[in-house]
PDB file of C-alpha atoms in Angstrom:
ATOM      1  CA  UNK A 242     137.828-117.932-123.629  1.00  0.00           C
ATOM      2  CA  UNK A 243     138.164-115.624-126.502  1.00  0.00           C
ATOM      3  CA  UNK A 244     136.813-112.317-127.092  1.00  0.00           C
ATOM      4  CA  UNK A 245     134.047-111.358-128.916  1.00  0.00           C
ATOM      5  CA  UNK A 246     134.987-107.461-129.671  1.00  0.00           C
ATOM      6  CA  UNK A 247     135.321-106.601-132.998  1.00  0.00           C
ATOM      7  CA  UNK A 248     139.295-105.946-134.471  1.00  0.00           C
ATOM      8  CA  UNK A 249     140.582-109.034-131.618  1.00  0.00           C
ATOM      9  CA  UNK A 250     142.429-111.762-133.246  1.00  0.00           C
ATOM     10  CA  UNK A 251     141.629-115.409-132.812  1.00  0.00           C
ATOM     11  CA  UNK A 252     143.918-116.400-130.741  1.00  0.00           C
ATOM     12  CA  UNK A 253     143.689-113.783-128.218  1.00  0.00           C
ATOM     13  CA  UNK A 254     141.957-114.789-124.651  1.00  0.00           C
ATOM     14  CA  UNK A 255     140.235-113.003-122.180  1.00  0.00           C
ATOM     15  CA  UNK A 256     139.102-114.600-118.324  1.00  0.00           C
ATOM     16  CA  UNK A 257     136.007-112.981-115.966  1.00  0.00           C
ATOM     17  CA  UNK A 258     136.167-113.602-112.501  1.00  0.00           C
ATOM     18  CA  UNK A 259     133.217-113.533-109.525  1.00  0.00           C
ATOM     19  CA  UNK A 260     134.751-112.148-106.420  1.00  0.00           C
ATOM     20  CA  UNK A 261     133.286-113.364-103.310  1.00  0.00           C
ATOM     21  CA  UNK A 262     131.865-111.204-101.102  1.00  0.00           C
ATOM     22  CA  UNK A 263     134.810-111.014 -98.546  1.00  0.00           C
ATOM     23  CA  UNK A 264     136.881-109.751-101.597  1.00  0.00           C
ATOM     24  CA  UNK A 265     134.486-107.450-102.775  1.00  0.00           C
ATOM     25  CA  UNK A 266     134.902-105.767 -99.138  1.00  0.00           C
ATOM     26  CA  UNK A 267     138.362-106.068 -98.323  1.00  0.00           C
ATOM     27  CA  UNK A 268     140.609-107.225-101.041  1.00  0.00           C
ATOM     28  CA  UNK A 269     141.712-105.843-104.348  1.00  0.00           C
ATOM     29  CA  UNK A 270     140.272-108.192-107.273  1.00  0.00           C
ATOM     30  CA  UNK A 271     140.405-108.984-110.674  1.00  0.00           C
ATOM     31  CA  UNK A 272     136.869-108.952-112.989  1.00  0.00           C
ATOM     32  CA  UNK A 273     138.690-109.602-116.349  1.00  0.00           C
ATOM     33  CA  UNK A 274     142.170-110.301-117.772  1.00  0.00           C
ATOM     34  CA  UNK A 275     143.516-111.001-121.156  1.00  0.00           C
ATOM     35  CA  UNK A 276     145.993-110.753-123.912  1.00  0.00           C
ATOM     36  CA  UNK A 277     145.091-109.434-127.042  1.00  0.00           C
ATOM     37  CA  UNK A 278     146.612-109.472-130.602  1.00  0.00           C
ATOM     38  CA  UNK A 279     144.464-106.671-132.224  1.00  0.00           C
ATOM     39  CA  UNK A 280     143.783-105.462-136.140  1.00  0.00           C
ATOM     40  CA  UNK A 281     143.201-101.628-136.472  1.00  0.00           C
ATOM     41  CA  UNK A 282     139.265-102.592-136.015  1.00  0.00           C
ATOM     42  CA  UNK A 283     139.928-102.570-132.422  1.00  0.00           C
ATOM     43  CA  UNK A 284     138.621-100.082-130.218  1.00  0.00           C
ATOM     44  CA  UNK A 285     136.756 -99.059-127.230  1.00  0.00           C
ATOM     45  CA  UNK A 286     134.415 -95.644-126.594  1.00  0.00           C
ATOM     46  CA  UNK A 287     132.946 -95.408-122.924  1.00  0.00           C
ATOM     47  CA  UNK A 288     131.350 -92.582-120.807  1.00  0.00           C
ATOM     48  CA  UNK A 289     131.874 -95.250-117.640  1.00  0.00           C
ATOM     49  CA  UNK A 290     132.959 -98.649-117.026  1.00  0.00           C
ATOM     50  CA  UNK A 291     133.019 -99.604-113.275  1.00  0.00           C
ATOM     51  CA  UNK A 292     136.675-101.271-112.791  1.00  0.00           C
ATOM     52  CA  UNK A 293     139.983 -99.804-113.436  1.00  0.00           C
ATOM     53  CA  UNK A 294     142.038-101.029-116.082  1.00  0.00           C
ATOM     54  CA  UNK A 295     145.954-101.855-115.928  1.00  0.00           C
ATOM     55  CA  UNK A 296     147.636-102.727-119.276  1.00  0.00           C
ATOM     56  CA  UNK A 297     150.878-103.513-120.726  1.00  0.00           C
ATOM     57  CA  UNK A 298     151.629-102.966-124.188  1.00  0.00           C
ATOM     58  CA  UNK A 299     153.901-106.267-125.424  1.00  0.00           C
ATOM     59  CA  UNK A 300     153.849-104.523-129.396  1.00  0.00           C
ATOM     60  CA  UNK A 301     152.343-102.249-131.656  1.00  0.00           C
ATOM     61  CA  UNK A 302     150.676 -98.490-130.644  1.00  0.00           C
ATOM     62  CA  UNK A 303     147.854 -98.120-128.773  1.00  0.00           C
ATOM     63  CA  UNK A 304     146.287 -94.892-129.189  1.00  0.00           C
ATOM     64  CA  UNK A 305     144.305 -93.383-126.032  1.00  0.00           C
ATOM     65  CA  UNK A 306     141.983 -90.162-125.262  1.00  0.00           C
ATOM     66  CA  UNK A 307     141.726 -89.960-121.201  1.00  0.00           C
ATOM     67  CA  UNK A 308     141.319 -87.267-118.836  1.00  0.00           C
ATOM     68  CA  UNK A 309     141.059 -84.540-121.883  1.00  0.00           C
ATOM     69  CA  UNK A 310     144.690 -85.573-122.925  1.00  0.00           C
ATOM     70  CA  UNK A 311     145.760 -87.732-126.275  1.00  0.00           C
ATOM     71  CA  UNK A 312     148.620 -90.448-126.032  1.00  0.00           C
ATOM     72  CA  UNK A 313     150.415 -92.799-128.252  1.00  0.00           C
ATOM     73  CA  UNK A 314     150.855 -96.127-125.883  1.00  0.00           C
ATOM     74  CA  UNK A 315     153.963 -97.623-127.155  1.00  0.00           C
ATOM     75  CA  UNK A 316     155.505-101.176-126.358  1.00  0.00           C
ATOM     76  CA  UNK A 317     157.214-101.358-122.848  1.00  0.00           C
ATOM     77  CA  UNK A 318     154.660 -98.742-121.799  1.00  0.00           C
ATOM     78  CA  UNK A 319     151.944 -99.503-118.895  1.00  0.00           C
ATOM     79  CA  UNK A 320     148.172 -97.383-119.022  1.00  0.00           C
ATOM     80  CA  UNK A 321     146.769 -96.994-115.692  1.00  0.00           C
ATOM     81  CA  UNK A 322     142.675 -96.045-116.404  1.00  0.00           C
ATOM     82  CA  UNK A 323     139.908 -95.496-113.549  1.00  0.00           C
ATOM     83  CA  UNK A 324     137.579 -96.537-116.691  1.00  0.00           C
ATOM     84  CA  UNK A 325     134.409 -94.793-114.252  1.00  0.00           C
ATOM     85  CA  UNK A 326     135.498 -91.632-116.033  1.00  0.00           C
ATOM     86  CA  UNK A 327     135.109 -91.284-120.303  1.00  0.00           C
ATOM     87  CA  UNK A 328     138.082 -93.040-122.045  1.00  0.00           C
ATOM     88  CA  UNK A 329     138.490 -94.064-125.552  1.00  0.00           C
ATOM     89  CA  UNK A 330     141.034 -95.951-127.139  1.00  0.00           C
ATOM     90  CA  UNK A 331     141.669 -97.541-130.334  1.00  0.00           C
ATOM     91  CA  UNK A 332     144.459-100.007-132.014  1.00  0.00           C
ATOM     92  CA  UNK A 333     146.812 -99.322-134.836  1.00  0.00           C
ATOM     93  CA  UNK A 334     147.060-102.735-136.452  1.00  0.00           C
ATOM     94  CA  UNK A 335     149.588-105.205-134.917  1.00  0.00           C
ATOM     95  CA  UNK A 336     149.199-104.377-131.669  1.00  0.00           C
ATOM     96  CA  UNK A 337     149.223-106.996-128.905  1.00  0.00           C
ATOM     97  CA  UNK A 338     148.841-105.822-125.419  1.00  0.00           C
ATOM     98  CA  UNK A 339     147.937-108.111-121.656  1.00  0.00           C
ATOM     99  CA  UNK A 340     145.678-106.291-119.600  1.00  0.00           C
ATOM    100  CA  UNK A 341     143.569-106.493-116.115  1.00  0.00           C
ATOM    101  CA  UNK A 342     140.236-104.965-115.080  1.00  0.00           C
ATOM    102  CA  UNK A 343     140.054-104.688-111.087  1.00  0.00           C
ATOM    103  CA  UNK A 344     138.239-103.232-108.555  1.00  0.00           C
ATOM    104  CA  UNK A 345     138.709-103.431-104.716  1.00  0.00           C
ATOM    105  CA  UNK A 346     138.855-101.409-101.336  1.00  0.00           C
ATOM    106  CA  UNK A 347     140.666 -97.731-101.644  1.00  0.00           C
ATOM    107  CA  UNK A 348     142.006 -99.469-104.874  1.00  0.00           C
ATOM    108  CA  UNK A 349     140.627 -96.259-106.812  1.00  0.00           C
ATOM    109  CA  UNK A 350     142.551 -93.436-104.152  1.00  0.00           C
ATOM    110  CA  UNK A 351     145.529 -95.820-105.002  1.00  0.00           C
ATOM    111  CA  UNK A 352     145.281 -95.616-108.367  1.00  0.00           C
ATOM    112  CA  UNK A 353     145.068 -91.908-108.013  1.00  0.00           C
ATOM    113  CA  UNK A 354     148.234 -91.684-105.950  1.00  0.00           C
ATOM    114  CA  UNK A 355     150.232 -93.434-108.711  1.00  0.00           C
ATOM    115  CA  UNK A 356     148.588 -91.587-111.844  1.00  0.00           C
ATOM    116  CA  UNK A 357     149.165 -88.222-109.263  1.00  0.00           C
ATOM    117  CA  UNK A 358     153.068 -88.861-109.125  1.00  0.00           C
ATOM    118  CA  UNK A 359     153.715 -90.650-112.725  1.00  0.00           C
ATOM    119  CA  UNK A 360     150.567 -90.051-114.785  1.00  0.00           C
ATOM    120  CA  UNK A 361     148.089 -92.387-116.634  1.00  0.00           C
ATOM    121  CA  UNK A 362     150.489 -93.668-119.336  1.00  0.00           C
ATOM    122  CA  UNK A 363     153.511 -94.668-117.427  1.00  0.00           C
ATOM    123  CA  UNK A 364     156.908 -94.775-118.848  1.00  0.00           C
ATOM    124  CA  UNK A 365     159.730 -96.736-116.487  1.00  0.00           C
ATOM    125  CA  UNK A 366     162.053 -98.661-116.191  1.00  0.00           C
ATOM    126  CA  UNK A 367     160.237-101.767-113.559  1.00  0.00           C
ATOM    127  CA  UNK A 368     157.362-101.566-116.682  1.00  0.00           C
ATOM    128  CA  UNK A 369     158.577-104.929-117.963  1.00  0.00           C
ATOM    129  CA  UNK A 370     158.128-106.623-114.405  1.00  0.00           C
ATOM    130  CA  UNK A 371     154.384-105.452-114.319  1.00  0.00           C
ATOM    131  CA  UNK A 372     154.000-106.333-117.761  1.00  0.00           C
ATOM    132  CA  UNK A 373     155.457-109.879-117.307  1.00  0.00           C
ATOM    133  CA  UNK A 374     153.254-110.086-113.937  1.00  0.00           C
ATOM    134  CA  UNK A 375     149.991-109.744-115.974  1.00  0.00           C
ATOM    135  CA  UNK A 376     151.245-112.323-118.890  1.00  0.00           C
ATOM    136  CA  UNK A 377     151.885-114.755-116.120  1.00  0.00           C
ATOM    137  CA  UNK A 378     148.615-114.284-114.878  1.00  0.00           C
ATOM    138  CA  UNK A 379     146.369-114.572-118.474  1.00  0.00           C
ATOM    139  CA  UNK A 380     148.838-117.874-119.005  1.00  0.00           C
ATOM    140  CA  UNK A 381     147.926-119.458-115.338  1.00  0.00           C
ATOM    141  CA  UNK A 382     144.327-119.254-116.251  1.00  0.00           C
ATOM    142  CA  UNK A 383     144.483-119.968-120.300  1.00  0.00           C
ATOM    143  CA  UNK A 384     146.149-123.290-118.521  1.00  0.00           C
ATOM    144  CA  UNK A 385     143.142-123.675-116.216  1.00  0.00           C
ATOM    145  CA  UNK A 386     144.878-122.639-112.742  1.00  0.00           C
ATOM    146  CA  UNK A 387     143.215-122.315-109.795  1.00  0.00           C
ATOM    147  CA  UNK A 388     143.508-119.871-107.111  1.00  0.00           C
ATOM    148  CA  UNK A 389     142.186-118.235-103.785  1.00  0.00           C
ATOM    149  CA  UNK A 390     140.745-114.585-103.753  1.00  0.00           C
ATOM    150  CA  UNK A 391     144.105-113.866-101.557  1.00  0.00           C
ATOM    151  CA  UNK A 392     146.211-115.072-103.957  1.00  0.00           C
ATOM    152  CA  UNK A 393     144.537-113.088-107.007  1.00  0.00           C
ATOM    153  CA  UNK A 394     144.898-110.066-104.624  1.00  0.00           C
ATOM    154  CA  UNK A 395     148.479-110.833-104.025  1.00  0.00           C
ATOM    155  CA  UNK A 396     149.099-110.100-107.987  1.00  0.00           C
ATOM    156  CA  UNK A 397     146.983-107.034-107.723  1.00  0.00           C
ATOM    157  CA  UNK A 398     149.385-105.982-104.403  1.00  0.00           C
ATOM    158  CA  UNK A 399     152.625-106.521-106.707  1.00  0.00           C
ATOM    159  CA  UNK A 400     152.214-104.722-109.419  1.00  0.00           C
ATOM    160  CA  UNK A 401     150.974-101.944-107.122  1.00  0.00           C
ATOM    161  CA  UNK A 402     154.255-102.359-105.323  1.00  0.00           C
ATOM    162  CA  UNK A 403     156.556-102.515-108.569  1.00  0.00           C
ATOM    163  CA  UNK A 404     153.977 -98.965-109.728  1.00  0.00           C
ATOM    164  CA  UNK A 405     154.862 -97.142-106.225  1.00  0.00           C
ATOM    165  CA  UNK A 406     158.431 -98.332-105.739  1.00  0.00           C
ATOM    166  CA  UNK A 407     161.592 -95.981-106.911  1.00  0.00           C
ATOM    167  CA  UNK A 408     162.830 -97.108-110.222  1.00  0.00           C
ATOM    168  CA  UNK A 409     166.561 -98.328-110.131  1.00  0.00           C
ATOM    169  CA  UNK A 410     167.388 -95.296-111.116  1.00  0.00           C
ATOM    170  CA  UNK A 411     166.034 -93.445-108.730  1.00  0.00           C
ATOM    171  CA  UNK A 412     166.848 -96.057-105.882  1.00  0.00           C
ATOM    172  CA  UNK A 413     170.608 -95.941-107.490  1.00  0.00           C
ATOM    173  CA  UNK A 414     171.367 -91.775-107.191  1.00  0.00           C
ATOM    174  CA  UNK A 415     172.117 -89.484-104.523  1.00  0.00           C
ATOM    175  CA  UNK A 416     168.983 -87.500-104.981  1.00  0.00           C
ATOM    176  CA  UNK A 417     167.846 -84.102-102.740  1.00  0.00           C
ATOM    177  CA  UNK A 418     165.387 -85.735-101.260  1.00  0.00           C
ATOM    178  CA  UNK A 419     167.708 -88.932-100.190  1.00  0.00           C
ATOM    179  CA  UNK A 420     169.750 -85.999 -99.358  1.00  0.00           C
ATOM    180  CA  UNK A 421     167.198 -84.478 -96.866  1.00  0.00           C
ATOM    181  CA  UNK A 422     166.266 -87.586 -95.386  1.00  0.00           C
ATOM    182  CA  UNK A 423     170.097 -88.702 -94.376  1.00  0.00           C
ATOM    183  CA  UNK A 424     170.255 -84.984 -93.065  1.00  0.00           C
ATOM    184  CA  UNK A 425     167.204 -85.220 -90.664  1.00  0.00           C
ATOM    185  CA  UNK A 426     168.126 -88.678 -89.520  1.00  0.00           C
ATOM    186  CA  UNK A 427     171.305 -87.455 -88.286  1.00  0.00           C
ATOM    187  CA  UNK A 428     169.881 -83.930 -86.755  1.00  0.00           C
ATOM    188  CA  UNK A 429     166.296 -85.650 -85.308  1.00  0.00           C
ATOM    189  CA  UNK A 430     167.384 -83.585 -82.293  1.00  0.00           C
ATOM    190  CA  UNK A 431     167.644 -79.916 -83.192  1.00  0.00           C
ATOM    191  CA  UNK A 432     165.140 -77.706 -84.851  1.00  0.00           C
ATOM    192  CA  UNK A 433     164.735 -78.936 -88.620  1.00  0.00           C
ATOM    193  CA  UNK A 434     162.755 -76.299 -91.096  1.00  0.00           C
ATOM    194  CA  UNK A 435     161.680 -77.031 -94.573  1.00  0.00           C
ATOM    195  CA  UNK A 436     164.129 -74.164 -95.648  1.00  0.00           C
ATOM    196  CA  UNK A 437     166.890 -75.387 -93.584  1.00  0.00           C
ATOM    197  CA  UNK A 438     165.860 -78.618 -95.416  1.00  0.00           C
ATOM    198  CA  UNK A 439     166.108 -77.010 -98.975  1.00  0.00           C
ATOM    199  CA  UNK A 440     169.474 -75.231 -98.430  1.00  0.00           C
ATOM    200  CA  UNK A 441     170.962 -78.162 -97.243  1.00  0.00           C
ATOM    201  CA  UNK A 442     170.533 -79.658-101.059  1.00  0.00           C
ATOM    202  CA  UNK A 443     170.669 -76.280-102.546  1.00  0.00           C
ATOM    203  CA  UNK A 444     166.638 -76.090-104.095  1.00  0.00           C
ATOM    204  CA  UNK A 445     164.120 -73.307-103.451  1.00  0.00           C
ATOM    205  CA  UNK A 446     161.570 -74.455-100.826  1.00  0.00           C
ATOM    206  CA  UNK A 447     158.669 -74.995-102.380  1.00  0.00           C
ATOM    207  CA  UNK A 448     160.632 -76.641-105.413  1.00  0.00           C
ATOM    208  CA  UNK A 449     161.659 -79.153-102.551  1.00  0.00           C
ATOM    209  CA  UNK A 450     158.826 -79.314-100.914  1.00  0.00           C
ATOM    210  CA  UNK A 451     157.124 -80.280-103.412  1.00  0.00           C
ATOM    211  CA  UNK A 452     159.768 -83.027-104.814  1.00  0.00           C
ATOM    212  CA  UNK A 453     159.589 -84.425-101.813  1.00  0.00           C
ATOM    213  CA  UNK A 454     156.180 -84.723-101.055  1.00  0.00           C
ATOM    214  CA  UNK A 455     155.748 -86.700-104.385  1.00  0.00           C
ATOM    215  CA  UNK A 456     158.713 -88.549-103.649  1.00  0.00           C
ATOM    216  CA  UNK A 457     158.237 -89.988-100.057  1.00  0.00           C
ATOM    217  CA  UNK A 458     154.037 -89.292 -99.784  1.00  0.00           C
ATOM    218  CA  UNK A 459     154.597 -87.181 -97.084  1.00  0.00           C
ATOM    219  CA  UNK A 460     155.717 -83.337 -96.689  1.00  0.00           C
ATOM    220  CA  UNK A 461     159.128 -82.777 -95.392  1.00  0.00           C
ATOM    221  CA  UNK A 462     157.837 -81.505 -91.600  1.00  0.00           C
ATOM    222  CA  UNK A 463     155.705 -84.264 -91.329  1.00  0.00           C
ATOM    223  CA  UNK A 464     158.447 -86.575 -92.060  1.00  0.00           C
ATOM    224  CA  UNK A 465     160.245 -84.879 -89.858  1.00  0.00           C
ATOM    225  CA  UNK A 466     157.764 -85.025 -87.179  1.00  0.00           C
ATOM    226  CA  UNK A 467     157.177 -88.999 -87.831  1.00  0.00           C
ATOM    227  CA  UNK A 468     161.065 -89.541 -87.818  1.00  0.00           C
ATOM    228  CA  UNK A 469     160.804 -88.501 -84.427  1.00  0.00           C
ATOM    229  CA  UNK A 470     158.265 -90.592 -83.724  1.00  0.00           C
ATOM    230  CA  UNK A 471     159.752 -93.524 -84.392  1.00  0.00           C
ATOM    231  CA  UNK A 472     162.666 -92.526 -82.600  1.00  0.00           C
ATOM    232  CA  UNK A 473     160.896 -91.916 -79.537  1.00  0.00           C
ATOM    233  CA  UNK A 474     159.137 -95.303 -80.409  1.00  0.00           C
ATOM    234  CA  UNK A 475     162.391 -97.087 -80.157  1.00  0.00           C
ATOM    235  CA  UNK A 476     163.802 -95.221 -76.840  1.00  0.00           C
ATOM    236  CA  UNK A 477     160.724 -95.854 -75.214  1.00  0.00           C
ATOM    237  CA  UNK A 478     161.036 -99.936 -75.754  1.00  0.00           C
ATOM    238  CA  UNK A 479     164.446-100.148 -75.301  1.00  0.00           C
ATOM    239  CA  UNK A 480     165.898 -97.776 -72.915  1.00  0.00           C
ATOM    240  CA  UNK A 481     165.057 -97.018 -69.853  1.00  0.00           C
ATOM    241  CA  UNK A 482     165.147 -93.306 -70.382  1.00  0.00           C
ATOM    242  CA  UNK A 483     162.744 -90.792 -68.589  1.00  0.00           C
ATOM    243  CA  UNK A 484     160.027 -89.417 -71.123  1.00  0.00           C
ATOM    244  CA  UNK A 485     161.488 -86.046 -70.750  1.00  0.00           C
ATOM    245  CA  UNK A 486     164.995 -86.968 -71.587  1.00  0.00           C
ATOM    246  CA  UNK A 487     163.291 -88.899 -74.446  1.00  0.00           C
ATOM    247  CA  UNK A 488     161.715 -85.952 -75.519  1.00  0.00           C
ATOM    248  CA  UNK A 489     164.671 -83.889 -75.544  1.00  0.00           C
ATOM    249  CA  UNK A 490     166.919 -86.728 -77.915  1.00  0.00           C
ATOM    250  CA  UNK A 491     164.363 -86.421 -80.530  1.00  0.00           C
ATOM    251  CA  UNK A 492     164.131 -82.616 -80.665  1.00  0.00           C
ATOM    252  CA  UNK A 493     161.336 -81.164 -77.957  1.00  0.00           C
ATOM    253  CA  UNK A 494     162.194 -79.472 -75.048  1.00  0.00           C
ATOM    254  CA  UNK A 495     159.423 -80.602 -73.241  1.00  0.00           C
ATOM    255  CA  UNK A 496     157.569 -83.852 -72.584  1.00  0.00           C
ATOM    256  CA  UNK A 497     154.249 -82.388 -73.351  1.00  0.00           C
ATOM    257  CA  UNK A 498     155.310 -81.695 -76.852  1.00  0.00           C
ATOM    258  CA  UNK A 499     156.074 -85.218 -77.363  1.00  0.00           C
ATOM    259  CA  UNK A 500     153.305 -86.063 -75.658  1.00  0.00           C
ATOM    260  CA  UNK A 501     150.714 -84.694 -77.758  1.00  0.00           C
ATOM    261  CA  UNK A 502     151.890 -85.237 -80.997  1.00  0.00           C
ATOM    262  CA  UNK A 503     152.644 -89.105 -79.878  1.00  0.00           C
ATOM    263  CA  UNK A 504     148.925 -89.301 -78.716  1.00  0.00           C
ATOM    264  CA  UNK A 505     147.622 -88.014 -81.977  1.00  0.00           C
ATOM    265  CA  UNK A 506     150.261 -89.703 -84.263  1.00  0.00           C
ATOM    266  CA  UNK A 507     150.086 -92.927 -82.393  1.00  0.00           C
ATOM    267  CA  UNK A 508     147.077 -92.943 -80.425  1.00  0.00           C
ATOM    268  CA  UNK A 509     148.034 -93.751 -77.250  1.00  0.00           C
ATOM    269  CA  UNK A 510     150.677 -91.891 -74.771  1.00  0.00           C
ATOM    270  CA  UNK A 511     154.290 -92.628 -74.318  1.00  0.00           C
ATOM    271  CA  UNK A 512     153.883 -94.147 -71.169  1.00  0.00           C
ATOM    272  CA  UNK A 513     151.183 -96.146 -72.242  1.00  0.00           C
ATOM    273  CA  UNK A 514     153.020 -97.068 -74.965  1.00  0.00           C
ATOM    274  CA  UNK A 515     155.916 -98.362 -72.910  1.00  0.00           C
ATOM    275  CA  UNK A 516     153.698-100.421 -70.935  1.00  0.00           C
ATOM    276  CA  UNK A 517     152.153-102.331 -73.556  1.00  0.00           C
ATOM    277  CA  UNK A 518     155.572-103.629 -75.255  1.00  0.00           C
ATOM    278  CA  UNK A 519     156.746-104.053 -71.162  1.00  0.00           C
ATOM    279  CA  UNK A 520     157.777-107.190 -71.561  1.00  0.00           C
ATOM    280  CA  UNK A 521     160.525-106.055 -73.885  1.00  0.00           C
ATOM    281  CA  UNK A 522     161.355-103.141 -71.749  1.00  0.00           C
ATOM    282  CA  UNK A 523     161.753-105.322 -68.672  1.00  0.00           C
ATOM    283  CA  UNK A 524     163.804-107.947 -70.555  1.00  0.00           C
ATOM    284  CA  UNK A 525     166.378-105.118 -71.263  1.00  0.00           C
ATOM    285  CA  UNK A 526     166.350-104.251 -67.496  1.00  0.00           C
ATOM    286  CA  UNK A 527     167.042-107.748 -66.260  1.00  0.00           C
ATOM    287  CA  UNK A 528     170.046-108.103 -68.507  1.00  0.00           C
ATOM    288  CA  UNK A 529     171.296-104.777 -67.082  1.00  0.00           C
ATOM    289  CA  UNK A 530     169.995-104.873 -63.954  1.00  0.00           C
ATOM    290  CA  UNK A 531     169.333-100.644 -63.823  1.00  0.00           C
ATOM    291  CA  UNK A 532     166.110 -99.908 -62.096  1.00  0.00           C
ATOM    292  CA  UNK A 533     162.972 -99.422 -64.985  1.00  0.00           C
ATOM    293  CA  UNK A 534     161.744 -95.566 -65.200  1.00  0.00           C
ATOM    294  CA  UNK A 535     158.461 -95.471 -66.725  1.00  0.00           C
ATOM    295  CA  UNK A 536     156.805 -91.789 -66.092  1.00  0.00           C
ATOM    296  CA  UNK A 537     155.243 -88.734 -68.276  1.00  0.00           C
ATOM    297  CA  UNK A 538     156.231 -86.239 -65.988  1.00  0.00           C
ATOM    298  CA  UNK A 539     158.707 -83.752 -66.687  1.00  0.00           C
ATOM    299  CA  UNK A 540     161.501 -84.143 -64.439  1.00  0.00           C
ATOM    300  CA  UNK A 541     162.283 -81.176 -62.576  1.00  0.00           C
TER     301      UNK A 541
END
C-alpha cells in the first residue's frame, strides 16, 4: 500500500501487520514496514509512538533529534529508535530509506543493550546486511508473500544478531579483551583478578573492565566465574572425576565453593547435575570400564 504522509513519493510502500496473540506474548513482531523515497516535506514530530523503529538509510540524509542529541543519518547508516520516548526527524530531499516498526517480549531491554554499546545511529560495517534484510522483507510483501508469525520473528532475530555480533573487524584483530579471554581459558585453575586480567594486556583496570563488559555483556570475574562453570559442566558429564578434584581443576580449593556458586549459577548441584545427563556419564564408563564416582563430599 502506499503512504499517505505528506513529503512520501508515489512509489514508496508501506505494510501493517496484526500479530496474533501468541506473538504479542512471546515473539518479536513487526506492526509496519516500508521503503520510502522522500521530498524535503517529509517529517515526523512525536512525544510517543508505541513500537520501536529500525531503519536503513539506502540514500540521501536523514536528519534526527533523539534522546536530547542531533544527527545527520547518512546512507549505509542504520537508526535504532524506542519511538515511546520524543523523537523527531525530518528528510532532506532525495532521501530513500527501508524501515520496520516492531514490538515484542524484552525486545525494548534489547534494544537498549545495542543502543548502550553502539548508540542510536549506528555506523558499521554488517549495516548493509541489516539494511538488505529489511529491503528483502518490504519486497516479499509488495509481492504479496505470505508468512507465519515465527517466520516474521525470525527476520526480527537476524538483524538483532547481525546488531549484537562483532563486526569483521573486530572478529578479525587480536583485541585485549580476546586477549583476556585466551588468558583465562588457559589459567581456569589458578586465582584470576581483574587486575591480573588488565596487566596481562597492558590497560588500567577499570579501562578494561569496562571494555570488556561492553564487549562480551558480562564483567571480567563473572566471566571468569562462568568459564569455570562450564568447565566443571563438562568434567562432571564426561569424567568420572570426584567433585572435589573437579573443583580443584577449575580453580576452588574446596567442593563447597563450587558447590554454591554451581547451585546459584545453574540451579541445581553438581551431583545432581551429573545424574541427570547419567546416561552420558555411564556410556563413558562402559567404554572404559573404571568404576563411576558420583559424590559432593570432599574427599578427605
Amino acid at each position: 500500500m502506499q503512504s499517505v504522509d505528506p513529503g512520501i513519493r508515489s512509489e514508496s510502500v508501506c505494510f501493517p501487520f496484526t500479530p496474533s496473540q501468541t506473538a504479542r506474548e512471546l515473539l518479536f513482531y513487526p506492526t509496519w514496514c516500508g521503503h520510502y523515497y522522500c521530498t524535503a516535506n517529509y517529517f515526523m514530530k512525536r512525544d510517543s509512538y508505541p513500537p520501536l523503529l529500525i531503519a536503513y538509510i539506502r540514500k540521501g540524509r536523514f536528519r534526527v533529534e533523539y534522546h536530547g542529541e542531533f544527527h545527520v543519518a547518512e546512507a549505509g547508516d542504520i537508526l535504532l529508535l524506542d519511538c515511546i520516548e520524543p523523537h523527531y526527524y525530518h528528510a532532506e530531499d532525495g532521501l530513500e530509506f527501508v524501515y520496520m516498526h516492531f514490538e515484542g517480549s524484552n525486545a525494548r531491554e534489547l534494544c537498549r543493550r545495542i543502543t548502550d554499546r553502539h548508540g542510536w545511529l549506528i555506523r558499521r560495517d554488517n549495516n548493509t546486511l541489516i539494511g538488505n534484510l529489511l529491503y528483502d522483507m518490504v519486497r516479499f510483501y509488495d509481492e504479496n508473500g505470505v508468512e507465519t508469525d515465527m517466520q516474521r520473528s525470525a527476520r526480527i532475530y537476524r538483524m538483532f544478531d547481525l546488531l549484537l555480533s562483532p563486526s569483521a573487524a573486530e572478529q578479525s584483530a587480536d583485541t585485549p579483551v580476546e586477549q583476556a579471554i585466551q588468558y583465562i581459558r588457559s589459567h581456569i585453575g589458578q586465582p584470576i583478578s581483574v587486575e591480573e586480567l588488565a596487566s596481562t594486556v597492558c590497560l588500567s583496570a577499570s579501562y578494561f573492565a569496562h571494555m570488556f563488559k561492553r564487549r562480551t555483556g558480562f564483567s571480567p570475574a563473572d566471566y571468569v566465574i562462568n568459564s569455570r562453570i562450564e568447565r566443571a559442566k563438562v568434567l562432571l558429564v564426561r569424567t568420572q572425576k570426584p567433585i572435589a578434584e573437579i573443583a580443584e581443576e577449575v580453580g576452588y580449593s574446596t567442593s563447597g565453593s563450587l558447590i554454591n556458586l554451581f547451585v546459584k549459577k545453574v540451579g541445581t548441584s553438581p551431583r545432581q547435575y551429573r545424574i541427570r545427563h547419567m546416561s552420558k556419564a555411564i556410556d563413558a564408563v562402559c567404554k572404559t570400564d573404571v568404576p563411576f564416582i558420583d559424590t559432593d563430599v570432599p574427599e578427605l
